Amino acid sequence: MSGSTLSPGKRTGLVLLAALLGFAVLGPWVVDADPARQVLAHSLAAPGAEYLLGTDHLGRSMLARMAHATRLSLLLAAVTVLSAAVPGTLLGVMAAWRGGWAESGLVLLADAVLALPSLLLVLLLVAFAPGDFLPLYLGLALVGWVEYFRVSRALTRGILAKPHVEAARLLGFGRGYVLRRLILPELLPALSTLATFGLGGAVLAISTLSFVGLGIRPPVAELGSMTTELLPHAYEAPLTVLMPAALVLMAVLGCHLLVGRGAR
Amino acid sequence: MDTLAISGLRIEASGMPLVRGVDAVAGPGRPLTLLGETGSGKSLVLGAATGTLPPRLRVTGRVLLDGTDILAAPPRARRGLWGRRLAMLPQEPWLSLDPTMRALGQVAEVYRLIRGLPATKSEEEARGRLAELGLEGAAGLYPFQMSGGMAQRLALAILRASEAPVLFADEPTKGLDADRRDEAGARLRLEADRGRTVVCVTHDVAIARALRGTVAVMLDGEVVEQGPAEAVLDYPAHEYTRRLLDAEPERWPSLPGRAAPRGEVVVSGDGLHRAFGGRPVLRGVDLSVRRGEVVAITGPSGCGKTTLGDLLLGLLAPDAGTVRRLPGVESWRFGKLYQDPPSAFVPHQTMRQALEDLSKRHGVAWNVVAPLLQRLRLSTTLLDRVPAALSGGELQRFALVRVLMLDPVFLLADEPTSRLDPLTQQEVLLLLSELAGERGMGVLIVTHDLELASKLADRTIHLEAGRFASSDVSVSRGRHPTLAEPFGTLTRGQ
């Protein structure tokens, strides 16, 4: 797939994600306002010269808060996806390769995690683990590894059964070579698809949990918790509720459009 | 009635002509066989006639079905012809049958959906078609429970159900055992005798012979010779046709001109037993291969010949019996050639990467590689290609290069040419036989082609149902053609 032959859908996805990423990286740096600074006299100000996107009910700059929130969401989502993908993939390859009790045990564990409602796991962790970030991150990663495990195990089984793997072993190549040169490159397209979907999913999950008050709590700017905070003022200042929600939509839509229907 | 005429057919890809001016006619009882190798354009002609070419190819000329140009017809009108006027026997039909549907249902749905019969009547008719082809016992089987020959008969039953007068067949013998191939040819001829118009595309001369009718020999996108099968196949006028015919194993001169191999035994098996899932596949087989010796194992599908090879290489462990390999020789000097060359290479790796990795792994100097490539007549420009961009014959020769880089003492060749064109098959096998003598390497070739085995091997072992059935020693002392002139020195067999 070369850059010039991207379908319109993929191009749109790429633009959405690039815009979001730019906002997350540059936003907090360009917008020279403290997302936590309250100016109660300016609460729920309309977008204008002083506040480009207006203010919330406590008179905090929406632009600054959204930039920080986007950065937080994307960063946390990326870390979550990586923490799920890397162990999930390695365990999947290992299970396919070793077979026997190691594989049966891991498959059983994966099925058990799948059988458990993921929200329940996160709730449990939130109840026991301290802080805002850690339980959220742990919960999402502990649930997320399963799909990488299942996909990489299934694909690896197929690859290992192919004659070219047998041929490589007969030619004297070791396990490391087979893993590096034969298996991982063939897993990559499927894994990057999964990870892109996973990124969108993680952004949505983080904001959903924060929206119901289980994730990141105010005063930290987070897209979900911002929506919750501003919901009572939805009639006076509908934009303040819609804008954070629109950013979540952009992230999820961007990821899904980028992957598109063709998995590669 | 029901004649299919191709006239002035030309196919281009971005200005490059792939097929130039093909004219041919097929009629009821007068089949047409397009004979040629991979890349000769025969499949493109079939694609144009069936309307399955990718849109980027520009097709000009005419394909007339009873005088109506179906090439110019809109796709919708063409689709209407399928199953009613036109039908197709696909390549390797077991891949095209519905894997989730039993045999009876696949035939019955033609009656129900295309010919509009009620369900019970459809089943009754379908049973009739299956019985005609000796499949009455297979009505309840799924395609994956069938052998290749059965799957092909099921595909034929579906075609008969459609009663479409024009029948296209694409490489009908591909992937079938030798004895099944003759059957496939005879069945197609029977369809022609029943008054159907058969158009067959193949590289298999035997099929062309069995079908009779008209043969058109294709080379580089052109028909180089065309006429009645008897004339073209018995008195070929074109040089290429002659080479194609001479590449049939029964026409090969006897190869082993070598002295009887007296080298040390490189690998041997004694009393080998092996079962899969409780079903015994090998039941006590002894075999040894010496340096420089070419041994062939033949036998019907499922007789255990591939299993025997894998046991000798150590890819499988025997349930009973012992395998002895030449002591002090590294495991990688026992090599293997695969049946399907593309599958034996890493799909995303260029040949250069593959060979460089190998030379690094074993400390083989790169300057060993260049002469090998030359010896196997592989251009260095091919090095930067991935397997998908190489032909089967080129890949099989690259597979030989990578085995030879490690100075092998033994090579297992598992049906190494069953997926290659006849000319390529001849070339690869001649090379293999020469290299065995040159390099003092023992070669065990697994094949179901008796003719080929007797021409190529010093010794042929027949297996039947996992047991040693008989063995022959080739006594013929023909002239060994040299590689510089791989085909030129061959004389016509008749």
PDB file of C-alpha atoms in Angstrom, chain A residues 163-164 166-167 170-174 177 181-182 185-186, chain B residues 315 332 336 338 343-344 346 348-349 357-358 361-362 402:
ATOM      1  CA  PRO A 163       6.712 -25.875   4.384  1.00  0.00           C
ATOM      2  CA  HIS A 164       8.921 -22.787   4.449  1.00  0.00           C
ATOM      3  CA  GLU A 166      10.278 -26.709   7.925  1.00  0.00           C
ATOM      4  CA  ALA A 167      12.656 -25.750   5.121  1.00  0.00           C
ATOM      5  CA  LEU A 170      16.264 -28.131   7.742  1.00  0.00           C
ATOM      6  CA  LEU A 171      18.688 -25.503   6.458  1.00  0.00           C
ATOM      7  CA  GLY A 172      19.982 -25.131   9.989  1.00  0.00           C
ATOM      8  CA  PHE A 173      18.270 -21.916  11.106  1.00  0.00           C
ATOM      9  CA  GLY A 174      17.418 -21.659  14.797  1.00  0.00           C
ATOM     10  CA  TYR A 177      15.659 -16.661  13.161  1.00  0.00           C
ATOM     11  CA  ARG A 181      12.328 -13.386  10.043  1.00  0.00           C
ATOM     12  CA  LEU A 182       9.435 -15.776   9.441  1.00  0.00           C
ATOM     13  CA  PRO A 185       6.804 -10.062   9.788  1.00  0.00           C
ATOM     14  CA  GLU A 186       3.764 -12.136   8.884  1.00  0.00           C
TER      15      GLU A 186
ATOM     16  CA  LEU B 315      11.253 -34.672  10.385  1.00  0.00           C
ATOM     17  CA  TRP B 332      21.642 -29.407   7.458  1.00  0.00           C
ATOM     18  CA  LYS B 336      14.733 -31.411   0.988  1.00  0.00           C
ATOM     19  CA  TYR B 338       9.295 -29.454  -1.831  1.00  0.00           C
ATOM     20  CA  SER B 343       5.422 -22.513  -0.307  1.00  0.00           C
ATOM     21  CA  ALA B 344       8.998 -23.474   0.534  1.00  0.00           C
ATOM     22  CA  VAL B 346       9.379 -17.045   2.979  1.00  0.00           C
ATOM     23  CA  HIS B 348       8.124 -11.546   1.947  1.00  0.00           C
ATOM     24  CA  GLN B 349      11.818 -12.357   1.543  1.00  0.00           C
ATOM     25  CA  ASP B 357      20.963 -15.216   5.586  1.00  0.00           C
ATOM     26  CA  LEU B 358      21.957 -18.755   4.762  1.00  0.00           C
ATOM     27  CA  ARG B 361      24.323 -18.675   9.218  1.00  0.00           C
ATOM     28  CA  HIS B 362      26.793 -21.232   7.936  1.00  0.00           C
ATOM     29  CA  ARG B 402      20.200 -23.118  -1.205  1.00  0.00           C
TER      30      ARG B 402
END
